[in-house]
Amino acid sequence: MATTPLDLSAGEPARGSAMDDRIGQAGEVCAAGTPGCPAANRGGILHHGAGDPTPLYAHLRACHPVFHDPLLDVWVVSRHQDVVRAFRDTPRDFTNQRTFEPLCPLAPQAQAVLAATAMAPAASSLDPPEHTRLRQTVNAAFPTTGRRVNGVDSLLQARATAHATALAGRPSRGGDLVADYARPLCLATLGHLTGVPDTHHPAIAAQAAAMTVLVADRLTPARQAEAAHAFSDLWAFCQTLVHDTPRLAPGSLLPTLLAHRPTNGAALTPDEAASVLMEMLITTAEVMPKLITNTLHRHLGPREHPERPQPSGLRALHRTELIDRAIADTLRHATPLIGWLRATTRPLHLADTPVPAHAKLMLLLGSACQDAPPTAPTPVFGAGIHYCPGARYALRLTRHALAALTRACPDLTLTEPVTHGPGSTTPWPLNALTRGPAQLSATW
């Protein structure tokens, strides 16, 4: 099936000045006396990752740990303990059934496109027992444990080395670390495991980006419809690939997904397998490259906060434990996944705030990661039964991506301003769920 890359860069979503920037910018003043605070500016939480969100997150945790945004009809949760509770306490008090429900109302044309798509629910939007059945099958097919990640370690290392070597050999001795390295590496590696041809990767990257902004940003009706069509095209591609599974190697991911028989429940249907594949592709195209580039940005960019490591060049990452430390620092202070959506199943209290039943929650992972106790894991990969099955795989590939780049381009230097505040020339797209540079130019 042919797919066409989507360009969502043309035309900006409708934004108000009060909702674009971090606290301290123009906007209504909250009860604590802070101008521009999302608690006092309807819809402002859509772009909580703008600029450096650290002061905003600290303000929300201290003054508005849970608040309701009436424009989006979403309850915003910013403290670590409350975010972890929402992940772990399921399905008694919380549900994932609204995880991919758009934050902003969709125009009729976009609604019609999505209704016609009729996608099977994603595993991360299900609750037990349906979630348990899909999760058991994913665990059987994908490298989710340390032992199974070790089994594909040589593949991950070889792919990272090949991409870093190709990058280093460019005659221009420069490029974009997002488009020329991180995203192609992530998609090529998963493509090898799933049988997704390299020729489809550019279209998948654009379609995955469309899904993110459709759920997590405010778009014009025309851009909503464009993004909905892109989402529909990606779903159709995943269905086609699943139905072509007989031509794939028996041990590859899709045949294993379809052949596995979980202990409780039936095997996956082709549409359920397509849904699992689609979720993997979106995560691989949207989140994993940002973990690589956010780590590079944080390690090589200017020091902005006392807790940030002093820039020291890639040569400093000469041992595995140093690379792992840099990744862990990024997950805590510059995580690529800054928001997640859940919902309540009954009336309850979060941070002493009454929240009604069936309320949509926005869990501010970016804030919760910074708020996590030093000895506690950050909740960026979720918790409990909804802990991300691809976490170990993502961390291992990121480690190899950084190690390979260190070997191939030890003198790599970022070549454009790496600040990400208003007026920066480095584009950091604003949406409520992900945060990372659209481009990260460098020379070596």
Coordinates of C-alpha atoms in Angstrom, one line a residue, residues 133-134 136-142 194 235 238-262 265-277 280:
R133 CA -4.8 -10.4 27.0
L134 CA -3.2 -8.0 24.7
Q136 CA 0.4 -11.0 27.5
T137 CA 0.7 -11.3 23.7
V138 CA 2.9 -8.2 23.3
N139 CA 5.2 -9.5 26.1
A140 CA 5.5 -12.8 24.2
A141 CA 6.4 -11.2 20.9
F142 CA 8.4 -8.1 21.7
T194 CA 8.3 -6.0 12.3
W235 CA -4.2 2.4 10.2
C238 CA -0.9 -1.5 9.4
Q239 CA -3.9 -3.6 8.4
T240 CA -2.3 -4.3 5.1
L241 CA 1.0 -5.3 6.6
V242 CA -0.7 -7.7 9.1
H243 CA -2.6 -9.4 6.3
D244 CA 0.7 -9.8 4.5
T245 CA 2.2 -11.6 7.5
P246 CA 2.6 -15.0 5.8
R247 CA 5.4 -13.5 3.7
L248 CA 7.4 -12.5 6.8
A249 CA 9.9 -14.7 8.7
P250 CA 8.1 -17.0 11.2
G251 CA 10.1 -15.6 14.1
S252 CA 9.5 -11.9 13.4
L253 CA 7.1 -9.8 15.5
L254 CA 3.9 -9.9 13.6
P255 CA 3.7 -13.7 13.0
T256 CA 4.5 -14.1 16.7
L257 CA 1.7 -11.7 17.7
L258 CA -0.9 -13.6 15.7
A259 CA 0.3 -17.1 16.7
H260 CA 0.5 -16.5 20.5
R261 CA -2.2 -18.0 22.6
P262 CA -2.6 -16.0 25.9
G265 CA -8.6 -15.3 26.3
A266 CA -8.4 -15.8 22.6
A267 CA -5.5 -15.0 20.2
L268 CA -5.3 -11.5 18.7
T269 CA -7.4 -10.8 15.7
P270 CA -5.7 -9.2 12.7
D271 CA -7.1 -5.8 13.6
E272 CA -5.9 -6.1 17.2
A273 CA -2.4 -7.0 15.8
A274 CA -2.6 -4.0 13.5
S275 CA -3.5 -1.8 16.5
V276 CA -0.5 -3.1 18.4
L277 CA 1.8 -2.4 15.4
M280 CA 4.6 0.7 18.3

